[in-house]
CSV table of C-alpha atoms in Angstrom, one decimal:
chain,number,residue,atom,x,y,z
C,17,MET,CA,26.0,98.1,-189.1
C,18,PHE,CA,25.0,95.4,-186.7
C,19,PHE,CA,25.2,96.4,-183.1
C,20,PHE,CA,25.1,93.8,-180.2
C,21,SER,CA,24.7,95.2,-176.7
C,22,PRO,CA,24.4,92.9,-173.7
C,23,CYS,CA,23.1,94.2,-170.4
C,24,TYR,CA,22.5,92.6,-167.0
C,25,ARG,CA,18.8,93.1,-166.2
C,26,LYS,CA,17.6,95.4,-169.0
C,27,LEU,CA,18.7,98.0,-171.4
C,28,ALA,CA,18.5,101.4,-169.7
C,29,GLY,CA,20.5,104.5,-169.1
C,30,ILE,CA,23.9,104.5,-170.8
C,31,GLY,CA,23.4,101.3,-172.7
C,32,LYS,CA,20.1,102.4,-174.1
C,33,ALA,CA,21.5,105.8,-175.1
C,34,ILE,CA,24.4,104.2,-177.1
C,35,ALA,CA,22.0,101.8,-178.8
C,36,LEU,CA,19.5,104.5,-179.8
C,37,LYS,CA,22.3,106.7,-181.1
C,38,ALA,CA,23.4,103.8,-183.4
C,39,ALA,CA,19.9,103.0,-184.4
C,40,ARG,CA,19.3,106.6,-185.5
C,41,ASP,CA,22.2,106.2,-187.9
C,42,GLY,CA,20.6,103.1,-189.4
C,43,ALA,CA,22.2,100.4,-187.3
C,44,ASN,CA,20.4,97.1,-186.6
C,45,ILE,CA,20.7,96.7,-182.9
C,46,ILE,CA,20.5,93.5,-180.8
C,47,ILE,CA,19.6,94.0,-177.2
C,48,ALA,CA,20.4,91.2,-174.8
C,49,ALA,CA,19.3,91.4,-171.1
C,50,LYS,CA,18.3,89.0,-168.4
C,51,THR,CA,14.7,89.9,-168.1
C,52,ALA,CA,11.8,91.6,-169.9
C,53,VAL,CA,9.9,92.2,-166.6
C,54,PRO,CA,9.7,95.9,-165.7
C,55,HIS,CA,12.0,96.9,-162.8
C,56,PRO,CA,10.4,99.1,-160.1
C,57,LYS,CA,13.3,101.6,-160.3
C,58,LEU,CA,14.3,101.3,-163.9
C,59,PRO,CA,11.9,102.5,-166.7
C,60,GLY,CA,10.9,100.4,-169.7
C,61,THR,CA,11.9,96.9,-170.8
C,62,ILE,CA,14.2,95.5,-173.5
C,63,TYR,CA,11.2,95.3,-175.8
C,64,SER,CA,10.2,98.9,-175.4
C,65,ALA,CA,13.9,99.9,-175.9
C,66,ALA,CA,13.9,97.8,-179.1
C,67,GLU,CA,10.7,99.4,-180.3
C,68,GLU,CA,12.1,102.9,-179.6
C,69,GLY,CA,15.2,102.0,-181.6
C,70,GLU,CA,13.1,101.1,-184.6
C,71,ASP,CA,10.7,104.0,-184.3
C,72,GLY,CA,13.5,106.5,-183.8
C,73,GLY,CA,15.7,105.2,-186.6
C,74,ARG,CA,16.2,107.9,-189.2
C,75,ARG,CA,17.5,105.3,-191.6
C,76,GLU,CA,15.1,102.5,-190.5
C,77,GLY,CA,17.4,100.6,-188.3
C,78,LYS,CA,15.8,97.4,-186.9
C,79,ALA,CA,16.1,95.9,-183.4
C,80,LEU,CA,16.1,92.4,-181.9
C,81,ALA,CA,15.5,91.9,-178.2
C,82,CYS,CA,16.8,88.7,-176.6
C,83,ILE,CA,16.3,87.5,-173.0
C,84,VAL,CA,19.8,86.4,-171.9
C,85,ASP,CA,21.7,85.9,-168.7
C,86,ILE,CA,25.2,86.9,-169.8
C,87,ARG,CA,26.7,84.4,-167.3
C,88,ASP,CA,25.1,81.6,-169.3
C,89,GLU,CA,27.3,80.4,-172.2
C,90,GLN,CA,24.4,78.6,-173.9
C,91,GLN,CA,22.1,81.6,-173.7
C,92,ILE,CA,24.8,83.9,-175.1
C,93,GLY,CA,25.5,81.5,-177.9
C,94,GLU,CA,21.8,81.3,-178.8
C,95,ALA,CA,21.4,85.1,-178.8
C,96,VAL,CA,24.4,85.6,-181.0
C,97,GLN,CA,23.1,83.0,-183.4
C,98,LYS,CA,19.7,84.8,-183.5
C,99,ALA,CA,21.4,88.0,-184.3
C,100,VAL,CA,23.5,86.5,-187.1
C,101,ASP,CA,20.4,84.7,-188.5
C,102,LYS,CA,18.3,87.9,-188.5
C,103,PHE,CA,20.9,90.5,-189.7
C,104,GLY,CA,23.6,88.4,-191.3
C,105,GLY,CA,26.4,89.3,-189.0
C,106,ILE,CA,27.7,91.5,-186.2
C,107,ASP,CA,30.0,94.5,-186.6
C,108,ILE,CA,30.0,96.0,-183.1
C,109,LEU,CA,29.9,94.7,-179.6
C,110,VAL,CA,29.2,97.0,-176.7
C,111,ASN,CA,29.8,95.4,-173.3
C,112,ASN,CA,27.7,97.5,-170.9
C,113,ALA,CA,26.5,94.9,-168.4
C,114,SER,CA,27.7,95.5,-164.9
C,115,ALA,CA,26.8,94.8,-161.3
C,116,ILE,CA,27.9,97.0,-158.4
C,117,SER,CA,28.3,96.8,-154.6
C,118,LEU,CA,30.5,99.5,-153.1
C,119,THR,CA,31.1,97.6,-149.9
C,120,GLY,CA,34.2,96.5,-148.0
C,121,THR,CA,35.6,93.0,-147.9
C,122,LEU,CA,33.9,92.0,-144.6
C,123,GLU,CA,30.6,93.6,-145.6
C,124,THR,CA,30.3,91.9,-149.1
C,125,PRO,CA,28.6,88.5,-149.1
C,126,MET,CA,30.2,86.0,-151.5
C,127,LYS,CA,26.9,85.9,-153.4
C,128,LYS,CA,27.5,89.5,-154.4
C,129,VAL,CA,31.2,88.9,-155.1
C,130,ASP,CA,30.2,86.0,-157.5
C,131,LEU,CA,27.5,88.2,-159.1
C,132,MET,CA,30.0,91.0,-159.8
C,133,LEU,CA,32.7,88.7,-161.1
C,134,GLY,CA,30.2,86.7,-163.1
C,135,ILE,CA,28.7,89.7,-164.8
C,136,ASN,CA,31.4,92.3,-165.1
C,137,LEU,CA,34.4,90.0,-165.7
C,138,ARG,CA,33.1,86.7,-166.9
C,139,GLY,CA,30.1,88.1,-168.8
C,140,THR,CA,32.3,90.5,-170.7
C,141,TYR,CA,34.9,87.9,-171.5
C,142,LEU,CA,32.3,85.3,-172.5
C,143,THR,CA,30.2,87.6,-174.7
C,144,SER,CA,33.4,88.8,-176.4
C,145,LYS,CA,34.5,85.3,-177.0
C,146,MET,CA,31.2,84.2,-178.5
C,147,VAL,CA,31.0,87.3,-180.8
C,148,LEU,CA,34.6,87.4,-181.9
C,149,PRO,CA,34.3,84.9,-184.8
C,150,HIS,CA,31.5,87.0,-186.3
C,151,LEU,CA,33.4,90.3,-185.7
C,152,LEU,CA,36.4,88.9,-187.6
C,153,LYS,CA,34.0,88.7,-190.6
C,154,GLY,CA,32.5,92.1,-190.0
C,155,HIS,CA,33.0,95.5,-191.6
C,156,ASN,CA,35.3,97.6,-189.5
C,157,PRO,CA,34.6,95.6,-186.3
C,158,HIS,CA,34.7,97.1,-182.8
C,159,ILE,CA,34.4,96.0,-179.2
C,160,LEU,CA,33.7,98.8,-176.8
C,161,ASN,CA,33.6,98.1,-173.0
C,162,LEU,CA,32.0,100.5,-170.6
C,163,SER,CA,34.9,100.3,-168.2
C,164,LEU,CA,37.5,102.5,-166.6
C,165,PRO,CA,41.2,103.2,-167.0
C,166,LEU,CA,43.4,100.9,-165.0
C,167,ASN,CA,44.1,103.2,-162.1
C,168,LEU,CA,46.1,101.2,-159.6
C,169,ASN,CA,45.9,103.8,-156.8
C,170,PRO,CA,45.0,101.8,-153.7
C,171,VAL,CA,42.3,104.3,-152.7
C,172,TRP,CA,40.1,102.7,-155.5
C,173,PHE,CA,40.5,99.2,-153.9
C,174,LYS,CA,40.4,99.7,-150.2
C,175,ASN,CA,36.7,100.5,-149.8
C,176,HIS,CA,35.3,98.1,-152.4
C,177,THR,CA,37.9,95.5,-153.4
C,178,ALA,CA,35.5,93.1,-155.0
C,179,TYR,CA,33.8,95.6,-157.2
C,180,THR,CA,37.1,97.1,-158.4
C,181,MET,CA,38.5,93.7,-159.2
C,182,ALA,CA,35.3,92.8,-161.2
C,183,LYS,CA,35.2,96.2,-163.0
C,184,TYR,CA,39.0,96.1,-163.7
C,185,GLY,CA,38.4,92.7,-165.2
C,186,MET,CA,36.4,94.4,-168.0
C,187,SER,CA,39.3,96.8,-168.6
C,188,MET,CA,41.9,93.9,-168.7
C,189,CYS,CA,39.8,92.3,-171.4
C,190,VAL,CA,40.4,95.5,-173.4
C,191,LEU,CA,44.1,95.4,-172.6
C,192,GLY,CA,44.5,91.8,-173.7
C,193,MET,CA,42.1,91.5,-176.6
C,194,ALA,CA,43.3,94.8,-178.2
C,195,GLU,CA,46.7,93.4,-178.6
C,196,GLU,CA,45.5,89.9,-179.5
C,197,PHE,CA,43.4,91.1,-182.3
C,198,ARG,CA,45.4,94.2,-183.3
C,199,GLY,CA,44.8,95.0,-187.0
C,200,GLN,CA,41.7,92.9,-187.1
C,201,ILE,CA,39.3,94.3,-184.4
C,202,ALA,CA,39.3,97.5,-182.5
C,203,VAL,CA,39.0,97.0,-178.8
C,204,ASN,CA,38.6,100.1,-176.5
C,205,ALA,CA,37.2,101.2,-173.2
C,206,LEU,CA,35.0,104.3,-172.5
C,207,TRP,CA,34.4,105.9,-169.1
C,208,PRO,CA,32.6,109.2,-168.2
C,209,LYS,CA,34.6,112.1,-166.8
C,210,THR,CA,31.6,113.1,-164.6
C,211,ALA,CA,28.7,111.4,-163.0
C,212,ILE,CA,26.0,110.4,-165.5
C,213,GLN,CA,22.3,110.7,-164.5
C,214,THR,CA,21.0,107.2,-164.5
C,215,ALA,CA,18.8,105.2,-162.2
C,216,ALA,CA,21.9,103.5,-160.7
C,217,MET,CA,23.4,107.0,-159.9
C,218,ASP,CA,20.1,108.0,-158.3
C,219,MET,CA,20.3,104.9,-156.0
C,220,LEU,CA,23.9,105.8,-155.1
C,221,GLY,CA,23.5,109.5,-154.6
C,222,GLY,CA,19.8,110.0,-153.8
C,223,ASP,CA,17.4,112.6,-155.3
C,224,GLY,CA,19.9,115.5,-155.0
C,225,ILE,CA,22.5,113.9,-157.2
C,226,GLY,CA,20.9,114.7,-160.6
C,227,LYS,CA,21.9,118.3,-160.8
C,228,GLN,CA,25.6,117.3,-160.4
C,229,CYS,CA,25.4,115.0,-163.4
C,230,ARG,CA,25.5,115.0,-167.2
C,231,THR,CA,23.0,113.2,-169.4
C,232,THR,CA,23.6,109.9,-171.1
C,233,ASP,CA,23.9,111.7,-174.4
C,234,ILE,CA,27.5,112.6,-173.8
C,235,ILE,CA,28.4,108.9,-173.5
C,236,ALA,CA,26.4,108.0,-176.6
C,237,ASP,CA,28.1,110.8,-178.6
C,238,ALA,CA,31.5,109.7,-177.4
C,239,ALA,CA,30.8,106.0,-178.1
C,240,TYR,CA,29.6,106.9,-181.6
C,241,ALA,CA,32.8,108.8,-182.3
C,242,ILE,CA,34.9,105.9,-181.2
C,243,LEU,CA,32.9,103.3,-183.2
C,244,SER,CA,33.1,105.5,-186.3
C,245,ARG,CA,36.9,105.2,-186.3
C,246,SER,CA,39.1,102.7,-188.1
C,247,LYS,CA,39.6,99.3,-186.6
C,248,ASP,CA,43.3,100.3,-186.2
C,249,TYR,CA,42.3,102.7,-183.4
C,250,THR,CA,42.6,100.1,-180.6
C,251,GLY,CA,43.8,99.5,-177.1
C,252,HIS,CA,42.7,102.9,-175.7
C,253,PHE,CA,41.1,103.7,-172.3
C,254,LEU,CA,39.1,106.8,-173.2
C,255,VAL,CA,37.1,109.4,-171.3
C,256,ASP,CA,34.0,110.8,-172.9
C,257,GLU,CA,34.9,114.5,-172.6
C,258,ASP,CA,38.4,114.0,-174.0
C,259,VAL,CA,36.9,112.0,-177.0
C,260,LEU,CA,34.5,114.8,-177.8
C,261,LYS,CA,37.1,117.6,-177.4
C,262,GLU,CA,39.1,115.8,-180.1
C,263,GLN,CA,36.0,116.0,-182.3
C,264,GLY,CA,35.8,119.7,-181.8
C,265,VAL,CA,33.1,119.9,-179.2
C,266,GLN,CA,33.5,123.0,-177.0
C,267,ASN,CA,30.1,123.5,-175.4
C,268,PHE,CA,29.6,120.8,-172.8
C,269,ASP,CA,26.8,122.6,-171.0
C,270,GLN,CA,24.5,120.9,-173.6
C,271,TYR,CA,25.1,117.7,-171.7
C,272,ALA,CA,24.5,119.0,-168.2
C,273,VAL,CA,21.3,118.1,-166.4
C,274,GLN,CA,21.5,121.6,-164.8
C,275,PRO,CA,23.8,123.8,-166.9
C,276,GLY,CA,26.2,125.9,-164.8
C,277,HIS,CA,25.9,123.7,-161.7
C,278,PRO,CA,29.2,122.1,-160.4
C,279,LEU,CA,29.6,118.6,-161.8
C,280,LEU,CA,30.6,115.5,-159.8
C,281,PRO,CA,33.7,113.8,-161.1
C,282,ASP,CA,33.2,110.1,-161.7
C,283,PHE,CA,34.9,107.3,-159.8
C,284,PHE,CA,38.3,106.0,-160.5
C,285,LEU,CA,39.7,109.1,-162.1
C,286,ASP,CA,41.5,111.9,-160.1
C,287,ASP,CA,39.4,112.6,-157.0
C,288,ALA,CA,39.6,110.3,-154.0
C,289,PRO,CA,36.4,108.6,-152.7
C,290,GLU,CA,36.3,110.9,-149.7
C,291,THR,CA,36.4,113.9,-151.9
C,292,LEU,CA,33.6,112.7,-154.0
C,293,VAL,CA,31.4,112.0,-151.0
C,294,LYS,CA,32.1,115.5,-149.7
C,295,LYS,CA,31.2,117.1,-153.1
C,296,MET,CA,28.0,115.0,-153.3
C,297,GLU,CA,26.9,116.2,-149.8
C,298,GLU,CA,27.8,119.8,-150.4
C,299,HIS,CA,25.2,120.0,-153.2
C,300,GLY,CA,22.4,118.2,-151.5
C,301,ALA,CA,23.0,114.6,-152.5
C,302,THR,CA,22.8,111.7,-150.0
C,303,PRO,CA,25.4,109.1,-150.9
C,304,ALA,CA,24.4,105.6,-150.2
C,305,PHE,CA,28.1,104.7,-149.6
C,306,LYS,CA,30.7,106.3,-147.5
C,307,PRO,CA,34.4,105.3,-147.1
C,308,PRO,CA,35.1,103.9,-143.6
C,309,PRO,CA,36.9,106.2,-141.2
C,310,PRO,CA,40.7,105.8,-141.2
C,311,SER,CA,42.2,103.5,-138.6
C,312,SER,CA,43.4,105.3,-135.5
C,313,GLY,CA,45.8,102.6,-134.3
C,314,PRO,CA,49.3,103.3,-133.0
C,315,ILE,CA,51.0,102.8,-136.3
C,316,GLU,CA,48.6,105.2,-138.1
C,317,SER,CA,48.9,107.7,-135.3
C,318,THR,CA,52.7,107.6,-135.6
C,319,PHE,CA,52.6,108.3,-139.3
C,320,ASP,CA,50.2,111.2,-138.8
C,321,ALA,CA,52.7,112.7,-136.4
C,322,ILE,CA,55.6,112.0,-138.8
C,323,ARG,CA,53.8,113.9,-141.6
C,324,GLY,CA,53.4,116.8,-139.2
C,325,VAL,CA,57.1,117.3,-138.5
C,326,ILE,CA,58.8,116.5,-141.9
C,327,ASN,CA,60.0,119.8,-143.3
C,328,GLU,CA,62.9,121.0,-145.5
C,329,ASP,CA,65.4,120.9,-142.6
C,330,VAL,CA,64.6,117.2,-142.0
C,331,VAL,CA,64.7,116.4,-145.7
C,332,LYS,CA,68.1,118.1,-146.1
C,333,THR,CA,69.5,116.4,-143.0
C,334,THR,CA,68.3,112.8,-143.7
C,335,GLN,CA,68.4,112.5,-147.5
C,336,GLY,CA,67.4,108.8,-147.3
C,337,ILE,CA,64.7,106.3,-147.6
C,338,TYR,CA,63.9,104.1,-144.6
C,339,GLN,CA,61.9,100.8,-144.6
C,340,PHE,CA,60.5,99.4,-141.4
C,341,ASP,CA,59.5,95.7,-141.4
C,342,LEU,CA,57.1,95.5,-138.5
C,343,SER,CA,55.8,92.3,-137.0
C,344,GLY,CA,52.1,92.0,-137.7
C,345,ASN,CA,52.1,94.7,-140.3
C,346,SER,CA,52.9,95.3,-143.9
C,347,LYS,CA,56.3,96.8,-144.7
C,348,VAL,CA,56.3,100.5,-144.0
C,349,ARG,CA,58.5,102.9,-146.0
C,350,LEU,CA,59.4,106.4,-144.9
C,351,CYS,CA,61.0,108.7,-147.4
C,352,PRO,CA,61.9,112.1,-145.9
C,353,TYR,CA,63.9,112.9,-149.0
C,354,LYS,CA,60.8,113.1,-151.2
C,355,GLU,CA,58.4,113.9,-148.3
C,356,ILE,CA,56.4,110.8,-149.2
C,357,LEU,CA,55.1,107.9,-147.1
C,358,TRP,CA,54.6,104.5,-148.6
C,359,ARG,CA,52.8,101.6,-147.0
C,360,GLY,CA,51.9,98.1,-148.3
C,361,PRO,CA,53.6,95.5,-150.5
C,362,GLY,CA,54.5,97.9,-153.3
C,363,GLN,CA,58.2,98.7,-153.6
C,364,PRO,CA,58.5,102.1,-155.4
C,365,VAL,CA,62.2,102.4,-154.9
C,366,LYS,CA,65.0,100.6,-153.1
C,367,ALA,CA,65.4,101.5,-149.4
C,368,ASP,CA,68.7,102.8,-148.1
C,369,VAL,CA,68.1,101.5,-144.6
C,370,ILE,CA,65.9,98.6,-143.5
C,371,MET,CA,64.9,98.3,-139.8
C,372,ALA,CA,63.1,95.2,-138.5
C,373,MET,CA,61.3,95.5,-135.2
C,374,ASP,CA,58.1,94.8,-133.3
C,375,SER,CA,55.1,97.1,-134.2
C,376,SER,CA,54.9,98.4,-130.6
C,377,ASP,CA,58.6,99.4,-130.7
C,378,PHE,CA,58.1,101.4,-133.9
C,379,SER,CA,55.8,103.8,-132.1
C,380,LYS,CA,57.9,103.9,-128.9
C,381,MET,CA,61.0,104.8,-131.0
C,382,PHE,CA,59.4,107.8,-132.5
C,383,ALA,CA,57.6,108.8,-129.3
C,384,GLY,CA,60.9,108.9,-127.4
C,385,GLU,CA,59.5,106.8,-124.5
C,386,PRO,CA,61.8,106.2,-121.5
C,387,GLY,CA,64.0,103.1,-122.2
C,388,ALA,CA,63.2,103.1,-125.8
C,389,GLU,CA,66.6,104.5,-126.9
C,390,ALA,CA,70.2,103.6,-126.3
C,391,ASP,CA,73.1,106.1,-126.6
C,392,ASP,CA,73.0,106.1,-130.4
C,393,GLY,CA,69.2,106.7,-130.4
C,394,LEU,CA,68.5,103.6,-132.4
C,395,HIS,CA,68.5,100.5,-130.1
C,396,VAL,CA,64.8,99.7,-129.6
C,397,GLY,CA,63.7,96.2,-128.5
C,398,LYS,CA,64.9,93.7,-131.0
C,399,LEU,CA,65.8,96.2,-133.7
C,400,ARG,CA,67.8,94.8,-136.6
C,401,ILE,CA,69.3,97.2,-139.1
C,402,LYS,CA,70.5,96.6,-142.7
C,403,GLY,CA,71.9,99.2,-145.1
C,404,ASP,CA,73.6,102.5,-144.8
C,405,MET,CA,74.5,103.0,-141.1
C,406,THR,CA,75.3,106.7,-141.6
C,407,LEU,CA,71.8,107.3,-142.8
C,408,ALA,CA,70.4,105.1,-140.0
C,409,LEU,CA,72.1,107.4,-137.4
C,410,LYS,CA,70.7,110.5,-139.2
C,411,LEU,CA,67.2,109.2,-138.5
C,412,GLU,CA,67.9,110.2,-134.8
C,413,LYS,CA,67.2,113.8,-135.8
C,414,LEU,CA,63.8,113.0,-137.0
C,415,MET,CA,63.1,110.9,-133.8
C,416,THR,CA,64.2,113.8,-131.6
C,417,ARG,CA,61.9,116.1,-133.4
C,418,MET,CA,59.1,113.6,-133.0
C,419,SER,CA,59.8,113.3,-129.3
C,420,LYS,CA,59.6,117.1,-128.9
C,421,ALA,CA,56.3,117.0,-130.7
C,422,LYS,CA,55.0,114.8,-127.9
C,423,LEU,CA,53.5,112.0,-129.9
């Protein structure tokens, strides 16, 4: 088995754990990273990792360390050729390199945007492209990207759009290449269910984060299980715990940094960012990032009030989906029937009634301000209505309830 693992700065944490797991089973590992200089916050170098891989190999696996900037096509090509010359080919590619900045659009310099896109997206695509010809000649070839399921919930974009785009780029490489090379090369993604104790996590959560984490061993064991499967097992976005449960693992305390302590769910799965920050703080961590406070403008305040008054009676009375096209805002959808509010460009279902008006008139209409209503309760400013007029008139009941709530 020939195992090629590119990293950004150095091999550490998750990437190192996966490489050493493979080496212990006799794999020859190729470690590619940007620098061999020790990092003040990251232990070891690519050379010490390579030595550890050779010393720890139960079947005498060998290691090759290459200094490579994975954004540089020539350097990647040279590293791949060195690997092929030394070991005769490549069977497995693990794309682990990643750069992170959990910052909003206005707070993220373009230098960091370029860095994340260059490493996470371009680096993954480029390395895969350069290794693919050799994988096609390999024995049961695999590509495994350390990337997340494609969760399109907007909460995972709004606070760090650039990082999410870059990281999802790695996942989209899985989506496309798995189908492109189906039957020839297995291409999958792996993501942890909980936070993993690494130097990067320590920087994000502070000293108190470790006890809420699992060790890198769980990722290494899950990766090993995936890479041991047939090349026909492809196109999957996998979570480490689920993979190991399928393997019959039941005791997950063995992976906990502090067995029995509550674990922190990882990003991009079920818990919203605000929930993760709260959980981190509850157990003594000091998150280096915090989602910005929600906007408190008139549109948002109106929706907060709408949520407070929608009940079964309103749902039964209206039974409709209303879309408001507001000047200066994205389209706003109100669905009392399902008790759901939608905002943004997405169109989950077709609206029964479409109302176009100024943003200020939207708040006035639901607040019941003097002069905001005509006899039918719907004439506000330059309101234009399309769709089911019967349902449009039924909206008056909700407006009346809002007025009584004294928005």
